[in-house]
């Protein structure tokens, strides 16, 4: 039933709008036809597309009858402009180019200017083919300059500036905008003020002149609302929303994006546009009718016996049928695209909100981890330090189960903090593998020594089987490699009692300097059920506790898997309940003797001697001051302690020190501020940040204020004195 209804509409519109055209006097003068063309153009500017189509169709018919190239070009230009307003851009381009052909025949530079400008608009802002569009604008500008039409020059340069700004080429577009700003008051059209203010807002926002950007955008919106210039107002809403989003004002950006979407839907649903689309079909019917007339004339010359009227009627009905089918298809496509665009618009808005929430959640998570780890490490430093002091000062307590339990618990809690930070860094891609020279045998030996306490408690033995084909020195990130082995070996020892843990390494292949080494960590422990073997690599997941309580957070194996991902490697598991578990992976390390020698030569050597140094300790926590002071004085160094950054500055003014240990998180004046003032005084004494913050969090800021190095609490005493000595001798 739908095609029949459409046919009725077509025939009806032909009766209403078609017959009067046939009855109008065909001897219209050129002046009368020109007046009709002006009327069609005026109706177009008033958005009365229905009447503009009818009038321009009348102009085209009589212009063709009179063979007036100038008027034909004008009528095609108006018809193309109507289609452009109806968002039928391909049809608009077709009629503009037809008009350009006749304008060239008429040698009318003014119409050439109009059509080139219109084609520039279409290709730039609708087809997004900016190179082609700007070429049309420049052609239009050439005719304007030839005609010395300053008002048209202003209009065209406004369009060129807009085109460049649309593709973020502000440097290329600003000369055109400056010309428009200088000449708009005298030669410009008031209807273009909305876009002019919008472009000034876009440029001001680009150069971060936010006050001007706000002024121009709001001025554009005010003018658009006042003059009811809905299309330009919608552009201003959209660009202002984009500016606010880049500036970080997400709430207002969303509000103006909603206004833009609402106004765009209103424009698209305009009843005038719907009616004008139906009338616009008559223009296309005229085009098809002219083609039919041409075909009929050729047939008449070939065969005079053919009946002209019947052939024309049959062909006309065929054309109407084809056009009807095409119109139906286009209408269905239009409805589908409109629905899809609405869905996409809503989805994009939801995605923007979701992304903002995700970014905010990620930032809050990082801030939370930073704060909580700092607050935990500060008292842990005191606990570990005082425990060590008690064990050193009271040798009779060396075997005390209470003190040893306290020390173990503190180190376990520190390990937990490090695991949480480690997995967060990996997830945020903040870990970059380093190239260091190391010996696999030495690394495994150190790991076994550090885990001997667990092995002894569980009555386990550890066997090591190293492939002699593995080069003595390898190049790679030995710290991450050690973390992988520590997690796997400690897990094997923890879940094995009265058993054995075997560590095997084998060189499996060599490609250039790359040596691919397979590692196997095998134990004779409780094993892992088949259904649980994938779960063990999930964060905070623990399996196999059953009747026994195995300490752990469920982070060890997930960290191993993620670290191996940095090495572009994968971990495999083989396990049988009650018999044990084997973990396997392959890591490629470089082996390059020349590069190894260079790395070894670059390693800083501890140049410490028996000389006594004076160290200033700055820390607001009295327990931490006591612990650090005891550690330093035990090395026979002199130590001065203060509790604030201000006290440190006063001391440095009147005394000299060999090194300064600076806490970062202090009230009133933090370590960064104190260091900056000390450096401003011209003091070059090495300053070491002794902090509970993660090193990656403060490195950039520390270097910027003049801090020489960073040590994270709790720390190894040997590392502290190594860094102190190196910095002192370097100074």
Tab-separated table of N, CA and C in Angstrom, residues 362-363 365-366 369 423-431:
chain	number	residue	atom	x	y	z
A	362	UNK	N	40.335	5.429	38.461
A	362	UNK	CA	41.744	5.033	38.368
A	362	UNK	C	42.637	5.992	39.142
A	363	UNK	N	42.334	7.310	39.014
A	363	UNK	CA	43.120	8.307	39.738
A	363	UNK	C	42.940	8.138	41.242
A	365	UNK	N	42.148	5.429	42.809
A	365	UNK	CA	42.816	4.199	43.236
A	365	UNK	C	44.308	4.442	43.440
A	366	UNK	N	44.930	5.142	42.474
A	366	UNK	CA	46.366	5.429	42.577
A	366	UNK	C	46.661	6.300	43.792
A	369	UNK	N	46.307	4.154	46.964
A	369	UNK	CA	47.462	3.269	47.160
A	369	UNK	C	48.680	4.053	47.629
A	423	UNK	N	51.685	-4.859	41.499
A	423	UNK	CA	50.636	-5.239	40.542
A	423	UNK	C	49.921	-4.006	40.009
A	424	UNK	N	49.838	-2.945	40.814
A	424	UNK	CA	49.226	-1.692	40.339
A	424	UNK	C	50.091	-1.042	39.262
A	425	UNK	N	51.419	-1.062	39.454
A	425	UNK	CA	52.327	-0.478	38.455
A	425	UNK	C	52.254	-1.230	37.140
A	426	UNK	N	52.184	-2.564	37.230
A	426	UNK	CA	52.121	-3.361	35.993
A	426	UNK	C	50.835	-3.055	35.246
A	427	UNK	N	49.698	-2.992	35.980
A	427	UNK	CA	48.404	-2.741	35.334
A	427	UNK	C	48.371	-1.363	34.686
A	428	UNK	N	49.088	-0.393	35.216
A	428	UNK	CA	49.106	0.961	34.666
A	428	UNK	C	50.281	1.169	33.707
A	429	UNK	N	50.962	0.074	33.321
A	429	UNK	CA	52.070	0.127	32.353
A	429	UNK	C	53.158	1.114	32.782
A	430	UNK	N	53.497	1.085	34.072
A	430	UNK	CA	54.525	1.999	34.564
A	430	UNK	C	55.857	1.291	34.815
A	431	UNK	N	55.988	0.055	34.320
A	431	UNK	CA	57.249	-0.678	34.499
A	431	UNK	C	57.942	-0.810	33.151
